[in-house]
Coordinates of C-alpha atoms in Angstrom, one line a residue:
M1 CA 74.2 42.8 33.0
S2 CA 76.3 44.9 30.6
S3 CA 79.0 45.2 33.3
K4 CA 80.2 41.7 32.3
Q5 CA 81.4 43.2 29.0
A6 CA 85.0 44.6 28.8
W7 CA 87.5 45.7 26.3
G8 CA 90.1 43.1 25.2
S9 CA 93.0 45.7 25.1
R10 CA 93.8 49.3 25.4
L11 CA 94.5 49.5 21.7
G12 CA 91.0 48.1 21.2
V13 CA 89.2 50.8 23.1
I14 CA 91.3 53.5 21.4
L15 CA 90.5 52.2 17.9
A16 CA 86.9 51.7 18.8
V17 CA 86.5 55.3 20.0
A18 CA 88.5 56.5 17.0
G19 CA 86.3 54.3 14.8
S20 CA 83.3 56.0 16.3
A21 CA 84.8 59.4 15.5
V22 CA 86.1 58.5 12.0
G23 CA 83.1 58.4 9.7
L24 CA 81.2 60.3 7.1
G25 CA 81.7 63.5 9.1
N26 CA 85.4 63.3 8.2
F27 CA 85.1 62.5 4.5
L28 CA 81.9 64.3 3.5
R29 CA 80.9 66.8 6.1
F30 CA 84.3 68.3 6.8
P31 CA 85.2 69.1 3.1
G32 CA 81.7 70.5 2.6
N33 CA 82.0 72.8 5.6
A34 CA 85.4 73.9 4.6
A35 CA 84.3 74.8 1.1
Q36 CA 81.2 76.6 2.3
N37 CA 83.1 78.6 4.8
G38 CA 86.1 80.1 3.0
G39 CA 88.5 77.1 2.6
G40 CA 91.6 78.0 4.5
A41 CA 89.6 80.5 6.6
F42 CA 87.6 77.6 8.0
M43 CA 90.7 75.9 9.4
I44 CA 91.4 78.7 12.0
P45 CA 88.1 78.4 13.9
Y46 CA 88.2 74.7 13.3
F47 CA 91.5 74.2 15.2
C48 CA 90.4 76.7 17.9
A49 CA 87.3 74.5 18.5
L50 CA 89.5 71.4 18.5
L51 CA 91.8 72.9 21.2
L52 CA 89.2 74.7 23.3
L53 CA 86.2 72.4 23.0
G54 CA 86.9 69.0 21.4
I55 CA 90.0 67.8 23.3
P56 CA 89.1 69.2 26.8
I57 CA 85.5 68.1 26.8
G58 CA 86.6 64.8 25.3
W59 CA 88.9 64.3 28.3
A60 CA 86.1 65.1 30.7
E61 CA 83.8 62.6 28.9
W62 CA 86.4 59.8 29.0
T63 CA 86.9 60.5 32.7
M64 CA 83.2 60.6 33.5
G65 CA 82.5 57.4 31.7
R66 CA 85.3 55.5 33.5
Y67 CA 84.2 56.8 36.9
G68 CA 80.6 55.8 36.1
G69 CA 81.8 52.3 35.2
R70 CA 83.5 52.0 38.6
K71 CA 80.1 52.6 40.1
G72 CA 78.4 49.9 38.0
F73 CA 76.9 52.2 35.4
H74 CA 77.4 52.2 31.6
S75 CA 74.7 54.5 30.2
A76 CA 74.7 58.3 29.9
P77 CA 71.6 58.9 32.0
A78 CA 73.0 56.9 35.0
I79 CA 76.5 58.3 34.7
M80 CA 75.4 61.9 34.3
G81 CA 73.2 61.4 37.4
V82 CA 76.3 60.5 39.3
W83 CA 78.3 63.5 38.1
G84 CA 75.4 65.9 38.2
K85 CA 74.4 64.6 41.6
G86 CA 70.7 64.4 40.9
S87 CA 67.8 63.9 38.6
I88 CA 68.2 67.0 36.4
A89 CA 71.6 65.9 35.0
R90 CA 70.3 62.3 34.9
Y91 CA 67.4 63.1 32.6
L92 CA 69.5 65.5 30.5
G93 CA 71.9 62.6 30.2
G94 CA 69.1 60.9 28.2
I95 CA 70.3 63.1 25.3
G96 CA 73.3 60.7 25.2
I97 CA 70.9 57.9 24.2
L98 CA 68.7 60.0 21.9
I99 CA 71.6 61.3 19.8
P100 CA 73.2 57.9 18.7
V101 CA 69.8 56.3 18.2
A102 CA 68.2 59.1 16.1
V103 CA 71.4 59.6 14.1
Y104 CA 71.5 55.9 13.4
F105 CA 68.1 56.2 11.8
W106 CA 69.6 58.0 8.9
Y107 CA 73.3 57.3 9.2
V108 CA 73.1 53.6 8.2
L109 CA 71.2 54.7 5.0
V110 CA 74.1 57.0 3.9
E111 CA 76.5 54.1 4.9
S112 CA 74.6 51.9 2.4
W113 CA 74.8 54.5 -0.3
C114 CA 78.6 54.3 0.0
L115 CA 78.6 50.5 -0.4
A116 CA 76.3 50.8 -3.4
Y117 CA 78.6 53.4 -5.1
C118 CA 81.6 51.2 -4.4
W119 CA 79.7 48.3 -6.1
D120 CA 78.8 50.5 -9.0
Y121 CA 82.5 51.6 -9.5
L122 CA 84.1 48.1 -9.1
V123 CA 81.4 46.2 -11.1
H124 CA 79.9 48.7 -13.5
G125 CA 82.7 51.1 -13.9
G126 CA 81.0 54.1 -12.3
I127 CA 77.5 55.8 -12.3
G128 CA 77.2 56.4 -16.0
L129 CA 79.0 59.7 -16.6
D130 CA 79.7 60.4 -20.2
P131 CA 83.4 61.4 -20.7
A132 CA 82.3 63.6 -23.7
Q133 CA 80.2 65.8 -21.5
S134 CA 81.4 69.1 -20.1
I135 CA 82.1 69.2 -16.4
P136 CA 78.9 71.2 -15.6
E137 CA 76.9 68.6 -17.5
Q138 CA 78.7 65.8 -15.6
V139 CA 77.9 67.5 -12.3
Q140 CA 74.3 67.7 -13.4
T141 CA 74.3 64.0 -14.4
S142 CA 75.9 63.0 -11.1
S143 CA 73.4 65.0 -9.1
A144 CA 70.5 63.5 -11.0
H145 CA 71.8 60.0 -10.4
F146 CA 72.1 60.7 -6.7
L147 CA 68.6 62.2 -6.5
D148 CA 67.1 59.2 -8.2
F149 CA 69.1 56.7 -6.2
T150 CA 68.0 58.2 -2.9
G151 CA 64.4 58.6 -3.9
Q152 CA 64.3 62.4 -3.4
A153 CA 61.5 62.9 -6.0
S154 CA 58.7 61.9 -3.6
N155 CA 58.0 60.1 -0.4
G156 CA 57.9 56.4 -0.8
S157 CA 60.0 56.4 -4.0
N158 CA 62.5 53.9 -2.5
F159 CA 59.6 51.4 -2.2
A160 CA 58.1 52.0 -5.7
G161 CA 58.7 49.4 -8.4
G162 CA 60.1 46.5 -6.4
I163 CA 63.3 46.3 -4.4
S164 CA 65.6 49.1 -5.5
E165 CA 69.4 49.2 -5.4
S166 CA 69.3 51.5 -2.4
L167 CA 67.1 49.0 -0.5
V168 CA 69.4 46.1 -1.3
F169 CA 72.5 47.8 0.1
W170 CA 70.6 49.1 3.1
I171 CA 69.7 45.5 3.9
V172 CA 73.3 44.4 3.5
S173 CA 74.7 47.2 5.7
T174 CA 72.0 46.6 8.3
I175 CA 72.9 42.9 8.5
A176 CA 76.5 43.7 9.0
N177 CA 75.7 46.2 11.8
V178 CA 73.4 43.8 13.6
W179 CA 75.7 40.8 13.4
L180 CA 78.7 42.8 14.8
I181 CA 76.6 44.4 17.6
Y182 CA 75.3 40.9 18.7
R183 CA 78.9 39.8 19.0
G184 CA 79.5 42.4 21.7
L185 CA 82.4 44.7 22.6
S186 CA 85.5 42.6 22.3
R187 CA 84.4 40.0 19.7
G188 CA 82.4 42.4 17.6
I189 CA 83.1 46.2 17.7
E190 CA 86.8 45.9 18.9
T191 CA 87.7 43.1 16.5
F192 CA 86.1 44.8 13.5
C193 CA 87.8 48.2 14.3
K194 CA 91.2 46.6 14.7
W195 CA 91.2 45.6 11.0
A196 CA 88.9 48.3 9.6
M197 CA 90.9 51.3 10.9
P198 CA 94.2 50.2 9.3
A199 CA 92.3 49.2 6.1
M200 CA 90.8 52.7 6.0
A201 CA 94.2 54.2 6.4
V202 CA 95.7 52.2 3.6
C203 CA 92.8 53.0 1.2
G204 CA 93.0 56.6 2.1
I205 CA 96.7 56.9 1.6
V206 CA 96.5 55.1 -1.8
V207 CA 93.9 57.6 -3.0
L208 CA 95.8 60.6 -1.4
V209 CA 99.0 59.7 -3.2
R210 CA 97.2 59.5 -6.5
V211 CA 95.6 62.9 -5.9
L212 CA 98.8 64.6 -4.8
T213 CA 100.5 63.3 -8.0
L214 CA 97.8 64.7 -10.4
G215 CA 99.8 67.8 -11.2
T216 CA 97.7 69.9 -13.7
P217 CA 95.2 67.4 -15.1
D218 CA 93.9 69.8 -17.9
P219 CA 96.7 71.9 -19.5
A220 CA 93.9 74.1 -20.9
H221 CA 93.2 75.2 -17.3
P222 CA 96.6 75.8 -15.8
D223 CA 95.1 77.4 -12.7
Q224 CA 93.4 74.1 -11.8
N225 CA 96.1 72.0 -10.3
V226 CA 97.2 70.3 -7.1
V227 CA 99.0 73.3 -5.7
A228 CA 95.9 75.4 -6.2
G229 CA 93.9 72.8 -4.3
L230 CA 96.3 72.7 -1.4
G231 CA 96.3 76.6 -1.3
Y232 CA 92.6 76.6 -1.2
M233 CA 92.5 74.5 1.9
W234 CA 95.4 76.1 3.8
N235 CA 95.6 79.8 2.7
P236 CA 93.0 81.7 4.8
D237 CA 90.8 84.5 3.6
F238 CA 90.7 86.4 6.9
S239 CA 87.6 88.4 5.9
A240 CA 85.6 85.2 6.3
L241 CA 86.5 85.1 10.0
S242 CA 84.0 87.9 10.7
N243 CA 81.2 85.6 9.7
A244 CA 79.6 84.0 12.8
E245 CA 78.4 81.0 10.8
T246 CA 82.1 80.1 10.0
W247 CA 82.7 79.7 13.8
L248 CA 79.4 78.0 14.3
A249 CA 80.1 75.5 11.5
A250 CA 83.7 74.8 12.8
A251 CA 82.4 74.0 16.4
G252 CA 79.7 71.8 15.1
Q253 CA 82.1 69.9 12.9
I254 CA 84.4 69.2 15.8
F255 CA 81.6 67.9 18.0
F256 CA 80.2 65.7 15.2
S257 CA 83.6 64.5 14.1
L258 CA 85.1 63.6 17.5
S259 CA 81.8 62.1 18.8
V260 CA 82.2 64.5 21.8
G261 CA 78.8 64.9 23.5
F262 CA 77.5 62.1 21.3
G263 CA 76.9 59.6 24.1
V264 CA 79.4 57.1 22.7
I265 CA 82.7 58.0 24.5
I266 CA 80.9 58.1 27.9
N267 CA 79.6 54.6 27.3
Y268 CA 82.8 53.1 25.8
S269 CA 85.0 54.4 28.6
S270 CA 82.7 53.0 31.2
Y271 CA 84.1 49.5 30.4
M272 CA 87.6 50.6 31.3
K273 CA 89.3 49.7 34.6
R274 CA 90.2 52.2 37.4
K275 CA 93.9 52.4 36.4
D276 CA 93.3 52.4 32.6
D277 CA 94.7 55.6 31.1
V278 CA 92.0 58.0 29.8
V279 CA 94.2 61.1 29.2
L280 CA 96.6 59.7 26.6
S281 CA 93.9 57.4 25.2
G282 CA 91.6 60.3 24.7
L283 CA 94.3 62.4 23.0
T284 CA 95.3 59.4 20.8
A285 CA 91.8 58.8 19.6
S286 CA 91.4 62.5 18.8
A287 CA 94.7 62.6 16.9
T288 CA 93.7 59.5 14.9
N289 CA 90.4 61.2 14.0
E290 CA 92.2 64.4 12.9
F291 CA 94.6 62.4 10.7
F292 CA 91.6 60.9 8.8
E293 CA 89.7 64.1 8.7
V294 CA 92.3 66.7 7.7
A295 CA 95.1 64.6 6.2
L296 CA 92.9 62.3 4.2
G297 CA 89.3 63.6 4.0
G298 CA 90.2 67.3 3.4
L299 CA 93.4 66.8 1.3
I300 CA 91.8 64.2 -1.0
T301 CA 88.4 65.8 -1.5
L302 CA 89.3 69.5 -1.8
T303 CA 92.5 69.1 -3.6
A304 CA 91.1 66.7 -6.2
A305 CA 87.9 68.8 -6.7
V306 CA 89.9 72.1 -7.3
A307 CA 92.4 70.3 -9.6
F308 CA 89.6 69.0 -11.8
M309 CA 86.8 71.5 -11.4
G310 CA 88.3 74.7 -10.2
I311 CA 87.5 76.7 -7.1
A312 CA 84.2 78.1 -8.2
T313 CA 82.7 74.7 -9.2
T314 CA 84.1 73.1 -6.0
T315 CA 82.5 75.7 -3.8
A316 CA 79.2 75.3 -5.6
N317 CA 79.2 71.5 -5.3
T318 CA 80.9 70.6 -2.0
G319 CA 78.6 72.4 0.4
G320 CA 76.4 70.3 2.7
T321 CA 76.7 66.9 4.2
F322 CA 76.6 64.6 1.2
S323 CA 77.1 66.4 -2.0
T324 CA 80.9 66.2 -1.9
G325 CA 81.1 62.5 -2.0
F326 CA 78.0 61.7 -4.2
N327 CA 77.8 64.7 -6.5
A328 CA 81.2 66.2 -7.1
L329 CA 83.7 63.3 -6.6
P330 CA 82.2 61.0 -9.3
V331 CA 83.1 63.8 -11.7
V332 CA 86.6 63.8 -10.4
F333 CA 86.9 60.0 -10.8
A334 CA 85.5 60.3 -14.3
H335 CA 88.5 62.4 -15.3
M336 CA 91.1 60.6 -13.2
P337 CA 93.2 57.9 -14.9
A338 CA 92.1 54.6 -13.4
G339 CA 89.2 56.5 -11.9
R340 CA 87.1 53.3 -11.7
F341 CA 89.6 51.7 -9.4
F342 CA 90.2 54.7 -7.2
G343 CA 86.5 55.5 -7.1
G344 CA 85.8 52.0 -5.8
I345 CA 88.5 52.3 -3.2
W346 CA 87.2 55.7 -2.1
F347 CA 83.6 54.5 -1.6
F348 CA 84.8 51.3 0.1
M349 CA 86.8 53.4 2.5
L350 CA 83.7 55.6 3.2
W351 CA 81.7 52.5 3.9
L352 CA 84.3 51.2 6.4
A353 CA 84.4 54.6 8.0
A354 CA 80.6 54.7 8.3
I355 CA 80.2 51.2 9.7
T356 CA 82.7 51.8 12.5
S357 CA 80.7 54.8 13.5
S358 CA 77.2 53.2 13.1
L359 CA 78.3 50.3 15.3
S360 CA 79.1 52.8 18.1
M361 CA 75.6 54.3 17.9
L362 CA 74.0 51.0 18.9
Q363 CA 76.1 50.2 21.9
P364 CA 75.0 53.1 24.3
A365 CA 71.3 52.3 23.9
Q366 CA 71.9 48.6 24.2
A367 CA 73.7 49.2 27.5
F368 CA 70.9 51.5 28.6
L369 CA 68.2 48.9 28.1
E370 CA 70.3 46.3 29.9
E371 CA 71.0 48.2 33.0
A372 CA 67.8 50.3 33.3
L373 CA 65.3 47.4 32.6
G374 CA 67.5 44.4 33.6
M375 CA 67.2 42.9 30.1
A376 CA 69.6 40.2 28.8
K377 CA 72.1 41.4 26.3
N378 CA 70.6 39.6 23.3
A379 CA 67.1 40.7 24.3
A380 CA 68.2 44.4 24.6
T381 CA 69.9 44.1 21.2
S382 CA 66.8 42.7 19.6
V383 CA 64.5 45.5 20.9
L384 CA 67.0 48.1 19.8
V385 CA 67.4 46.5 16.4
L386 CA 63.6 46.6 15.9
V387 CA 63.4 50.3 16.9
C388 CA 66.3 51.2 14.6
L389 CA 64.7 49.2 11.7
A390 CA 61.5 51.2 12.2
G391 CA 63.5 54.4 12.2
N392 CA 65.4 53.4 9.0
V393 CA 62.1 52.7 7.3
F394 CA 60.7 56.0 8.4
V395 CA 63.6 57.9 6.9
L396 CA 63.6 55.7 3.8
W397 CA 59.9 56.5 3.3
F398 CA 60.0 60.2 4.0
S399 CA 62.8 60.6 1.4
K400 CA 61.4 63.6 -0.5
G401 CA 64.2 66.2 -0.5
L402 CA 65.8 64.2 2.3
V403 CA 63.8 66.3 4.7
A404 CA 63.5 63.7 7.5
L405 CA 67.2 62.9 7.2
D406 CA 68.2 66.5 7.4
T407 CA 65.9 67.2 10.3
L408 CA 67.4 64.3 12.4
D409 CA 70.9 65.3 11.3
F410 CA 70.6 69.0 12.1
W411 CA 68.5 69.1 15.3
V412 CA 69.6 65.9 16.9
G413 CA 73.1 65.4 15.4
T414 CA 74.1 69.0 15.9
F415 CA 71.8 71.0 18.2
M416 CA 71.5 68.2 20.9
I417 CA 75.2 67.6 20.8
F418 CA 75.8 71.2 21.9
V419 CA 73.4 70.7 24.8
M420 CA 74.9 67.4 25.9
A421 CA 78.5 68.7 25.7
G422 CA 77.4 71.7 27.8
V423 CA 75.8 69.5 30.5
Q424 CA 79.0 67.4 30.6
V425 CA 81.4 70.2 31.1
I426 CA 79.3 71.9 33.7
C427 CA 78.9 68.7 35.7
F428 CA 82.6 67.9 35.4
A429 CA 84.0 71.4 36.2
W430 CA 81.3 73.0 38.4
V431 CA 79.2 70.3 40.1
V432 CA 81.9 67.9 41.0
G433 CA 84.6 70.5 40.7
M434 CA 88.0 70.7 38.9
E435 CA 90.1 69.3 41.7
R436 CA 88.0 66.1 42.0
G437 CA 87.6 65.8 38.2
M438 CA 91.3 66.2 37.4
K439 CA 92.2 63.7 40.2
E440 CA 89.9 61.2 38.6
A441 CA 91.3 61.9 35.1
H442 CA 94.9 61.4 36.3
E443 CA 94.2 57.9 37.9
G444 CA 96.6 55.6 36.0
A445 CA 97.3 58.4 33.5
Q446 CA 100.5 58.1 31.4
M447 CA 100.5 61.8 30.8
R448 CA 99.0 64.7 32.8
I449 CA 96.5 67.1 31.4
P450 CA 98.4 70.5 31.0
A451 CA 97.7 72.8 34.0
F452 CA 96.3 75.6 31.8
Y453 CA 93.5 73.3 30.7
R454 CA 92.0 73.6 34.1
F455 CA 91.1 77.2 33.3
I456 CA 90.0 76.2 29.8
I457 CA 87.7 73.4 30.9
K458 CA 86.2 75.5 33.8
Y459 CA 85.8 78.8 32.0
V460 CA 86.7 78.9 28.3
S461 CA 84.9 75.8 27.1
P462 CA 81.5 76.7 28.8
L463 CA 81.7 80.3 27.6
Y464 CA 82.7 79.2 24.1
L465 CA 79.8 76.7 24.1
L466 CA 77.4 79.4 25.3
A467 CA 78.5 81.8 22.6
V468 CA 78.3 79.3 19.8
F469 CA 75.0 77.9 21.1
G470 CA 73.5 81.4 21.4
A471 CA 74.5 82.2 17.8
F472 CA 73.2 78.9 16.7
C473 CA 69.8 79.6 18.2
W474 CA 69.7 83.2 17.1
Q475 CA 70.5 82.3 13.5
K476 CA 68.5 79.1 13.0
V477 CA 65.6 78.8 15.4
P478 CA 63.2 81.6 14.3
G479 CA 63.4 80.7 10.6
Y480 CA 63.1 77.0 11.4
V481 CA 59.9 77.5 13.5
T482 CA 58.4 79.3 10.5
Q483 CA 59.5 76.5 8.2
I484 CA 57.8 73.9 10.4
L485 CA 54.6 75.6 11.4
G486 CA 54.2 77.8 8.3
D487 CA 53.2 81.5 8.0
E488 CA 49.8 82.2 6.6
S489 CA 50.6 85.9 6.0
A490 CA 53.6 85.0 3.9
G491 CA 51.8 82.1 2.2
I492 CA 54.1 79.5 3.7
P493 CA 52.3 76.2 4.5
P494 CA 53.3 73.9 7.4
N495 CA 55.9 71.3 6.5
H496 CA 54.2 68.0 7.4
D497 CA 57.3 65.9 6.8
V498 CA 59.2 67.9 9.3
L499 CA 56.3 67.7 11.8
M500 CA 56.3 63.9 11.4
T501 CA 60.0 63.8 12.1
W502 CA 59.6 65.8 15.2
L503 CA 56.9 63.5 16.5
V504 CA 59.5 60.7 16.1
I505 CA 62.1 62.7 18.1
F506 CA 59.6 63.5 20.9
G507 CA 58.5 59.9 21.0
L508 CA 62.1 58.8 21.5
I509 CA 62.6 61.5 24.2
A510 CA 59.5 60.3 26.1
A511 CA 60.5 56.6 25.9
I512 CA 64.0 57.4 27.2
A513 CA 62.6 59.5 30.1
V514 CA 60.2 56.6 31.1
I515 CA 63.0 54.0 30.9
T516 CA 65.3 56.3 32.9
A517 CA 62.6 56.6 35.7
L518 CA 62.2 52.8 35.8
G519 CA 66.0 52.5 35.9
V520 CA 66.3 54.8 38.9
R521 CA 63.9 52.7 40.8
R522 CA 65.8 49.5 39.9
W523 CA 69.2 51.1 40.7
R524 CA 68.1 52.3 44.1
A525 CA 66.7 48.9 44.9
Q526 CA 70.1 47.4 44.1
G527 CA 71.8 49.9 46.4
L528 CA 73.7 51.7 43.7
D529 CA 74.8 55.3 44.2
V530 CA 72.6 57.0 41.7
D531 CA 73.2 60.5 42.9
G532 CA 77.0 60.3 43.4
T533 CA 77.0 60.8 47.1
R534 CA 79.6 58.2 48.1
P535 CA 83.0 57.0 46.7
P536 CA 83.2 54.0 44.4
D537 CA 83.6 50.6 46.1
D538 CA 87.1 50.1 44.7
E539 CA 88.2 53.2 46.6
V540 CA 86.9 51.9 49.9
A541 CA 88.2 48.3 49.4
P542 CA 90.3 48.0 46.2
A543 CA 89.6 44.9 44.3
K544 CA 92.3 42.2 44.0
R545 CA 94.0 42.1 40.7

């Protein structure tokens, strides 16, 4: 059973949760969102979402996971069934398995791109940008290299003409993930994160120091300098705050970045003991993530891009999930003294950040298969690895325009996270109730959750979520349905690649629902409290320590 696993230390679980949170969302997604949404103006709704959604729902998720572990559960469906007191919350909890598995399908590919770019910089000196070209030409060359490398010209491009560079580094990254997940919590994930997180910090600080000492790289463009880059990130244009998409993007960034509602925290914290602190641990993990995201990801990427390319070019080339790292920054490194060295360090740091996150995506589903089907750990891992390899190959094949990747990222990695976070905060604050929830959170706590957060968790967070979720659906869903199904009157054909991706998503949902139903029968036969109707055994008869 998965219950035999445990964290080796409190630092280990904090670094593992922080490692799950610190990933490509920090270094690629955050700068792109900031640039797309007004630079400094984005930081206001970003910190609002952090304080009103990310931190409070994160505390709830840490608490729910630890309590579920005390009842013998380690998967989101089982734990949500306890907190939601029934089958509705239990099956909605399956979203906490769907999200990490579906995101892993594409995430490990982007992870491998980072390792490939690191190799290109350290071994080949970069991706072939000509220093004599103008910056717009270099941006175009960088973009063309990325399009070719990722096989965006047509489906199946990654498999044409033998084993490509992208396939080689996908295989290397996959082997690293599989080996570490087979080693388990303490010997695999925890051990790796204990050295990877400090290594990321060192690499990031080295690059940050270099960026902050750039001054004015090109005297012919005195407005393009470090101070202008810092101003772009921190001086808000308040007119941008009237745009609902800015608030929507900020909330989505917080969820994706902190792994709140992702299904990872609820699994990781389930391996903690009754008196292990979750309040300070949760806050520490969030603060660690914010350091990497704001102090490293944002300051490095946006400052360097503005210093070398100016605000207009930065805004045009840092939007979206990947273009910052793979389109714009190679141009920055091409102009930076010792750019080959700093480019190698940057992409190696991205790979470390990505692998600490992708590891966390495998653990929740592994625990789910173990406890729902009674599978041995290695057998559950093997089944999961096969499913994920099939998902990786699917995304690798449907590479045209990265449509499959973007569909999984947007509708599972963003939309479903909103749903899962909403279910969690409602179960915590309304089904179980704030008194019981806060009492459980404060078991063994080294600091107490501030009293005003009771009001925030019960009222503000759900209303904030509802408002953002409503805007999300209103702005995106109608156009997206047209994109998928087409519109004959407008001459828009159906998008078959998107339809195929949705078939994969629905297949995963069906499989998780069936496994959950089998798990319920098994858990009831074992006498476990699947509906949260009685206190944990350690409250009735505390275990000897």
